[in-house]
Coordinates of C-alpha atoms and ligand atoms in Angstrom, one line a residue:
M1 CA 24.9 7.1 2.4
H2 CA 26.6 6.9 -0.9
I3 CA 25.1 7.3 -4.3
S4 CA 27.2 6.9 -7.4
K5 CA 26.5 7.0 -11.1
M6 CA 27.9 4.4 -13.5
E7 CA 27.4 3.1 -17.1
V8 CA 26.8 -0.5 -17.9
K9 CA 27.2 -1.5 -21.6
V10 CA 24.6 -3.8 -23.1
S11 CA 27.3 -6.2 -24.0
E12 CA 28.2 -6.5 -20.2
L13 CA 24.6 -6.5 -19.1
I14 CA 23.6 -9.5 -21.2
K15 CA 26.4 -11.8 -20.0
G16 CA 25.1 -14.7 -18.0
Y17 CA 21.5 -13.7 -18.5
H18 CA 19.3 -16.3 -17.0
E19 CA 15.6 -16.6 -16.2
D20 CA 14.6 -19.3 -13.7
T21 CA 11.1 -20.4 -14.6
E22 CA 10.6 -22.2 -11.2
T23 CA 11.4 -19.3 -8.9
S24 CA 11.0 -16.4 -11.5
R25 CA 14.4 -15.2 -10.4
V26 CA 16.3 -13.4 -13.2
V27 CA 20.0 -12.7 -13.2
A28 CA 22.2 -10.7 -15.6
W29 CA 25.6 -8.9 -15.8
G30 CA 27.7 -12.0 -15.3
G31 CA 25.5 -13.2 -12.4
K32 CA 26.1 -10.2 -10.2
L33 CA 22.8 -8.4 -10.9
D34 CA 19.5 -9.6 -9.4
V35 CA 17.0 -8.3 -12.0
R36 CA 13.9 -9.3 -10.2
P37 CA 14.5 -9.2 -6.5
E38 CA 11.9 -10.9 -4.4
Y39 CA 9.7 -8.0 -3.7
Q40 CA 9.2 -7.5 -7.5
R41 CA 8.6 -11.1 -8.5
E42 CA 4.9 -10.9 -8.3
Y43 CA 4.7 -8.4 -11.1
V44 CA 3.6 -9.8 -14.4
Y45 CA 6.0 -8.9 -17.2
D46 CA 4.3 -6.5 -19.6
D47 CA 5.7 -6.9 -23.2
K48 CA 3.9 -3.9 -24.7
H49 CA 6.8 -1.6 -24.3
R50 CA 9.6 -3.9 -25.2
D51 CA 9.7 -2.9 -28.9
A52 CA 10.1 0.7 -27.9
V53 CA 12.9 -0.2 -25.5
I54 CA 14.8 -2.1 -28.3
N55 CA 14.2 0.7 -30.8
S56 CA 15.6 3.2 -28.3
V57 CA 18.7 1.1 -27.8
L58 CA 19.2 0.5 -31.5
Q59 CA 18.9 4.2 -32.2
W60 CA 20.8 5.3 -29.1
F61 CA 17.9 7.3 -27.7
P62 CA 18.0 7.7 -23.9
L63 CA 16.2 5.0 -21.9
G64 CA 16.0 6.9 -18.6
I65 CA 18.1 6.3 -15.5
M66 CA 18.0 2.9 -13.8
Y67 CA 18.5 2.4 -10.1
F68 CA 20.5 -0.5 -8.6
V69 CA 21.2 -1.2 -4.9
L70 CA 24.6 -2.4 -3.9
R71 CA 24.3 -5.4 -1.5
P72 CA 26.7 -6.1 1.3
D73 CA 28.2 -9.1 -0.7
G74 CA 29.1 -6.8 -3.6
S75 CA 26.2 -8.0 -5.9
Y76 CA 23.5 -5.6 -7.1
E77 CA 19.7 -5.7 -7.3
V78 CA 17.5 -3.7 -9.6
L79 CA 15.2 -1.2 -7.9
D80 CA 14.0 0.3 -11.1
G81 CA 14.7 -0.8 -14.6
Q82 CA 13.5 -4.4 -14.5
Q83 CA 11.4 -4.2 -17.6
R84 CA 14.0 -2.5 -19.7
I85 CA 16.7 -4.9 -18.7
I86 CA 14.6 -8.0 -19.4
S87 CA 13.6 -6.6 -22.8
I88 CA 17.2 -6.0 -23.8
C89 CA 18.4 -9.3 -22.6
R90 CA 15.6 -11.3 -24.2
Y91 CA 16.2 -9.5 -27.4
A92 CA 19.9 -10.3 -27.1
R93 CA 18.9 -14.0 -26.6
N94 CA 16.8 -13.8 -29.8
M95 CA 13.6 -14.4 -27.9
F96 CA 11.6 -12.0 -30.0
S97 CA 11.9 -9.6 -33.0
V98 CA 11.0 -5.9 -33.3
K99 CA 9.6 -3.7 -36.0
I100 CA 12.1 -1.1 -37.0
P101 CA 12.0 1.5 -39.8
S102 CA 13.2 0.0 -43.1
K103 CA 16.4 1.2 -44.7
T104 CA 15.5 0.1 -48.2
L105 CA 11.7 1.0 -48.3
P106 CA 11.1 4.4 -46.8
G107 CA 7.9 4.5 -44.7
K108 CA 7.9 0.8 -44.3
F109 CA 9.0 -1.4 -41.4
D110 CA 11.1 -4.5 -41.1
I111 CA 10.7 -7.2 -38.5
V112 CA 14.2 -7.7 -37.3
N113 CA 15.6 -10.2 -34.8
R114 CA 19.0 -10.0 -33.2
P115 CA 20.9 -12.2 -35.7
N116 CA 19.5 -10.2 -38.6
L117 CA 20.3 -6.6 -37.4
Y118 CA 21.6 -4.4 -40.1
E119 CA 25.4 -3.9 -40.5
G120 CA 26.6 -1.6 -37.7
Q121 CA 23.4 -2.0 -35.7
A122 CA 24.6 -5.1 -33.8
Q123 CA 27.6 -3.1 -32.7
K124 CA 25.5 -0.2 -31.6
F125 CA 23.2 -2.5 -29.7
E126 CA 26.1 -4.0 -27.8
E127 CA 27.8 -0.7 -27.0
Y128 CA 24.7 1.1 -25.8
P129 CA 25.5 2.6 -22.4
L130 CA 22.8 2.2 -19.7
Q131 CA 22.8 5.0 -17.1
V132 CA 22.6 3.6 -13.6
Y133 CA 22.5 5.2 -10.1
V134 CA 23.9 2.9 -7.4
C135 CA 22.9 3.3 -3.8
E136 CA 24.7 2.0 -0.8
G137 CA 24.2 2.9 2.9
D138 CA 22.6 1.7 6.0
D139 CA 19.0 0.4 6.0
E140 CA 17.4 3.6 7.3
E141 CA 19.2 5.7 4.7
K142 CA 18.1 3.3 2.0
I143 CA 14.5 3.5 3.0
D144 CA 14.7 7.3 2.9
W145 CA 16.4 7.2 -0.4
F146 CA 13.9 4.9 -2.0
Q147 CA 11.1 7.1 -0.8
V148 CA 12.7 10.1 -2.6
I149 CA 13.1 8.2 -5.8
N150 CA 9.6 7.0 -5.5
L151 CA 8.5 10.6 -5.7
A152 CA 10.4 10.8 -9.0
G153 CA 8.2 8.1 -10.5
V154 CA 9.2 4.6 -9.4
A155 CA 5.8 3.4 -8.4
L156 CA 6.7 1.4 -5.3
E157 CA 4.5 1.2 -2.2
D158 CA 6.1 2.1 1.1
Q159 CA 6.1 -1.6 2.2
E160 CA 7.7 -2.7 -1.1
I161 CA 10.5 -0.2 -0.3
R162 CA 11.0 -1.6 3.2
N163 CA 11.1 -5.1 1.8
A164 CA 13.7 -4.1 -0.7
V165 CA 16.0 -2.9 2.1
L166 CA 15.3 -5.1 5.0
H167 CA 15.2 -8.5 3.3
S168 CA 15.9 -11.6 5.5
A169 CA 14.7 -15.2 5.9
W170 CA 12.1 -13.9 8.4
L171 CA 10.8 -11.4 5.9
T172 CA 10.7 -14.0 3.1
D173 CA 8.7 -16.2 5.4
A174 CA 6.3 -13.4 6.3
K175 CA 5.8 -12.5 2.7
S176 CA 4.9 -16.1 1.7
A177 CA 2.2 -16.0 4.4
F178 CA 0.9 -12.4 3.7
S179 CA 1.7 -11.3 0.1
R180 CA 2.2 -14.3 -2.2
R181 CA -0.6 -15.0 -4.6
N182 CA -3.2 -17.0 -2.8
C183 CA -1.3 -16.7 0.4
P184 CA -3.0 -18.0 3.6
A185 CA -3.5 -14.5 4.9
H186 CA -5.7 -13.7 1.9
K187 CA -7.4 -17.1 1.7
H188 CA -8.5 -17.3 5.3
Y189 CA -9.0 -13.7 6.4
G190 CA -8.7 -11.5 3.2
K191 CA -12.3 -10.5 3.6
Y192 CA -11.5 -8.6 6.8
M193 CA -8.5 -6.8 5.2
S194 CA -8.3 -3.9 2.8
G195 CA -5.7 -3.0 0.1
D196 CA -3.8 -5.0 -2.5
Y197 CA -2.1 -7.9 -0.8
I198 CA 0.2 -8.6 -3.7
R199 CA 1.5 -5.0 -3.3
Q200 CA 2.2 -5.7 0.4
K201 CA -0.8 -4.0 2.0
Y202 CA -1.7 -6.8 4.3
L203 CA 1.9 -7.2 5.3
E204 CA 2.2 -3.6 6.1
T205 CA -1.0 -3.7 8.1
V206 CA -0.1 -6.8 10.1
F207 CA 3.4 -5.3 10.9
R208 CA 1.8 -2.1 12.1
W209 CA -0.6 -4.1 14.3
A210 CA 2.1 -6.4 15.7
A211 CA 4.3 -3.3 16.3
D212 CA 1.5 -1.7 18.3
A213 CA 1.1 -4.9 20.3
E214 CA 4.7 -4.5 21.3
G215 CA 4.3 -0.8 22.1
I216 CA 5.9 0.4 18.9
T217 CA 3.8 3.2 17.4
G218 CA 4.3 6.4 15.3
K219 CA 5.3 7.0 11.8
K220 CA 8.4 4.8 11.8
A221 CA 6.6 1.9 13.6
V222 CA 6.8 -0.6 10.8
D223 CA 10.4 0.1 10.0
Q224 CA 11.3 -0.3 13.7
Y225 CA 9.3 -3.4 14.0
M226 CA 10.9 -4.9 11.0
M227 CA 14.4 -4.1 12.2
A228 CA 13.6 -5.6 15.6
H229 CA 12.4 -8.9 14.0
R230 CA 14.4 -9.3 10.8
E231 CA 16.8 -11.8 12.4
D232 CA 13.9 -14.0 13.7
A233 CA 14.1 -17.6 12.5
S234 CA 10.6 -17.6 11.1
A235 CA 7.4 -15.6 10.9
D236 CA 5.4 -18.2 12.9
A237 CA 4.7 -15.8 15.8
L238 CA 3.4 -13.2 13.4
W239 CA 1.1 -15.7 11.8
K240 CA -0.2 -16.9 15.1
Y241 CA -0.8 -13.3 16.2
Y242 CA -2.8 -12.7 12.9
E243 CA -4.9 -15.7 13.5
D244 CA -5.5 -14.8 17.2
V245 CA -6.8 -11.4 16.0
F246 CA -9.5 -12.9 13.9
K247 CA -10.4 -15.7 16.3
W248 CA -11.1 -12.9 18.8
V249 CA -13.1 -10.9 16.2
T250 CA -15.3 -14.0 15.5
K251 CA -15.7 -14.8 19.2
T252 CA -16.6 -11.2 20.1
F253 CA -18.6 -10.0 17.1
G254 CA -19.8 -13.1 15.4
P255 CA -19.7 -14.1 11.8
Y256 CA -18.3 -11.9 9.0
N257 CA -20.3 -9.2 7.4
S258 CA -19.2 -6.7 4.8
N259 CA -18.9 -3.8 7.3
M260 CA -16.1 -5.7 8.9
K261 CA -13.8 -5.1 6.0
G262 CA -10.9 -2.8 6.6
V263 CA -11.5 -2.3 10.3
E264 CA -8.3 -1.9 12.3
W265 CA -8.9 -5.2 14.0
G266 CA -5.4 -5.8 15.2
L267 CA -5.4 -2.5 17.1
L268 CA -8.8 -3.2 18.6
Y269 CA -7.5 -6.7 19.6
N270 CA -4.4 -5.3 21.2
H271 CA -6.2 -2.9 23.4
H272 CA -9.5 -4.8 24.2
K273 CA -8.7 -8.5 24.1
D274 CA -8.6 -8.6 27.9
D275 CA -11.8 -6.5 28.4
H276 CA -14.7 -8.3 29.9
L277 CA -17.0 -8.3 26.9
D278 CA -20.4 -9.8 26.5
P279 CA -20.6 -11.1 22.9
D280 CA -24.4 -11.5 22.9
E281 CA -24.9 -8.0 24.1
L282 CA -22.3 -6.6 21.7
Q283 CA -23.8 -8.3 18.8
Q284 CA -27.2 -7.0 19.7
R285 CA -25.8 -3.5 19.9
V286 CA -24.1 -3.9 16.5
K287 CA -27.5 -4.9 15.0
E288 CA -29.2 -1.8 16.4
L289 CA -26.5 0.5 15.3
M290 CA -26.4 -1.0 11.8
A291 CA -30.1 -0.2 11.5
D292 CA -29.7 3.3 12.9
N293 CA -29.9 5.9 10.1
E294 CA -28.1 8.5 12.3
V295 CA -24.9 6.4 12.1
Q296 CA -23.2 7.2 8.8
K297 CA -19.9 5.3 9.3
K298 CA -21.0 1.8 9.9
S299 CA -17.6 0.2 9.8
N300 CA -16.6 2.2 12.9
I301 CA -19.4 0.7 15.0
Y302 CA -17.1 -2.0 16.3
E303 CA -14.5 0.5 17.5
Y304 CA -17.3 2.7 19.0
L305 CA -18.6 -0.2 21.0
L306 CA -15.2 -0.9 22.5
T307 CA -14.1 2.7 23.0
G308 CA -17.3 4.7 23.4
E309 CA -16.0 7.3 21.0
A310 CA -19.3 8.5 19.3
K311 CA -17.4 11.0 17.1
I312 CA -16.1 8.2 14.8
L313 CA -19.6 7.1 13.9
N314 CA -19.9 10.3 11.8
L315 CA -23.4 10.9 13.2
R316 CA -25.9 12.8 11.0
A317 CA -25.9 16.6 11.4
F318 CA -28.5 19.2 10.4
D319 CA -28.0 20.2 6.8
E320 CA -28.1 23.8 5.6
A321 CA -31.8 23.8 4.7
D322 CA -32.7 22.6 8.1
R323 CA -30.5 25.1 9.8
V324 CA -32.0 28.0 7.8
T325 CA -35.5 26.8 8.8
M326 CA -34.6 26.6 12.5
Y327 CA -32.8 29.9 12.4
H328 CA -35.9 31.7 11.1
R329 CA -38.2 29.7 13.4
Q330 CA -36.2 31.1 16.3
G331 CA -36.2 34.7 14.9
G332 CA -32.4 34.6 14.6
K333 CA -31.9 34.2 18.4
C334 CA -29.9 31.5 20.2
A335 CA -32.3 29.0 21.7
M336 CA -30.3 29.0 25.0
C337 CA -29.1 32.5 25.8
G338 CA -31.7 34.3 23.7
L339 CA -29.2 36.7 22.1
P340 CA -29.4 37.5 18.4
F341 CA -26.6 36.2 16.1
E342 CA -25.8 36.0 12.4
F343 CA -26.8 32.7 10.7
K344 CA -23.2 31.8 10.1
E345 CA -22.3 32.2 13.7
M346 CA -24.7 29.5 14.8
H347 CA -24.7 25.8 15.0
G348 CA -27.4 23.2 14.5
D349 CA -28.0 21.3 17.8
H350 CA -29.9 18.1 18.7
I351 CA -32.2 19.0 21.6
I352 CA -32.2 15.3 22.7
P353 CA -28.7 14.0 21.9
W354 CA -28.2 10.9 19.7
S355 CA -27.0 9.0 22.8
K356 CA -30.4 9.4 24.4
G357 CA -32.3 8.5 21.2
G358 CA -32.6 11.9 19.6
K359 CA -32.9 12.0 15.8
T360 CA -31.9 14.6 13.2
T361 CA -35.3 15.9 12.6
L362 CA -36.7 19.5 12.7
D363 CA -38.7 18.8 15.9
N364 CA -35.5 17.8 17.6
G365 CA -33.4 20.7 16.3
Q366 CA -32.4 24.1 17.5
M367 CA -29.8 26.7 16.7
L368 CA -27.3 27.7 19.3
C369 CA -24.5 30.3 19.4
A370 CA -21.0 29.0 19.4
K371 CA -20.6 29.6 23.2
C372 CA -23.8 27.8 24.2
N373 CA -23.1 25.0 21.7
L374 CA -19.7 24.4 23.3
K375 CA -21.3 24.3 26.7
K376 CA -23.8 21.7 25.6
S377 CA -21.6 19.6 23.4
N378 CA -22.6 16.1 24.6
Y379 CA -23.9 13.5 22.3
Ligands
ZN401 ZN1 -26.3 31.2 23.1

């Protein structure tokens, strides 16, 4: 991994500046700088700060360090600095004017465009040195590096960072299906998904699911999955997988309802698609559990029905007031072993567990010592 610092003068930066309105691709620095690499193209340009950028340049105030990535072909792409670069280049192209403090009327402002800069200011503008860090290294190093910069304030999501490093035709294809505005992943199944798809949340989720389907799990699963597939010709297989997940969901659990949003459907599909499930029975159980006040985490009902893990339902527990009542009702003694304990050493217990129809009510409650509670702990 190699990180170097360099200066780029504004006069160099603005050479060959071009904005392609069709693709929203932007190049500068004689064509060798990709100002809006693909993973940043969805961002809408915000022109609120552009006057401040130009004022800083004209007065030689620091603009903050920019980050470029050196590509294998010797060109660069902007990781951080897009807005500043576009402001400078647009100003250089006389695409807008800025308000700057007047030289002749103190306290007043002049609206100045590039051709009308004061004497000496044009030269200052051209000679302004931009401070740039350039990163080169292998893909894993770059991902680590980006995550570090991210901490310093470049607000990129993890998946945006991966996209920056691991770009390929396959990834471009995957992004057009999962993260482009009005992409099919959002149009058809967005209601089941959570997070901001423009900011790559669906893409990250589907990569994680697809990785799990191939047995790739753990913290680095998405990185590993992307590295394994980046040379694929297209993302058709990924799209088919995604569709299969939701076809299975519909077949198994019926039509959509709002509790289905954000469920880890891909993981459930991976591990239960071959189970012998009875959709009618399952959907009846879903209805019952949805109506059950004891179940506090409704969106986990689907996973519970497939795995039997009652813990994830976040079942109701006795609150402090109930526990105090039961404690005094029992005279401070454990309902099983009969020994006396401090209140804080005891646990509220359902006499009839939830799994057998017991509710969180005083007539179904008792206080147990830690030891007895552990012995009993069945739902
Ligand atoms: Zn006890």
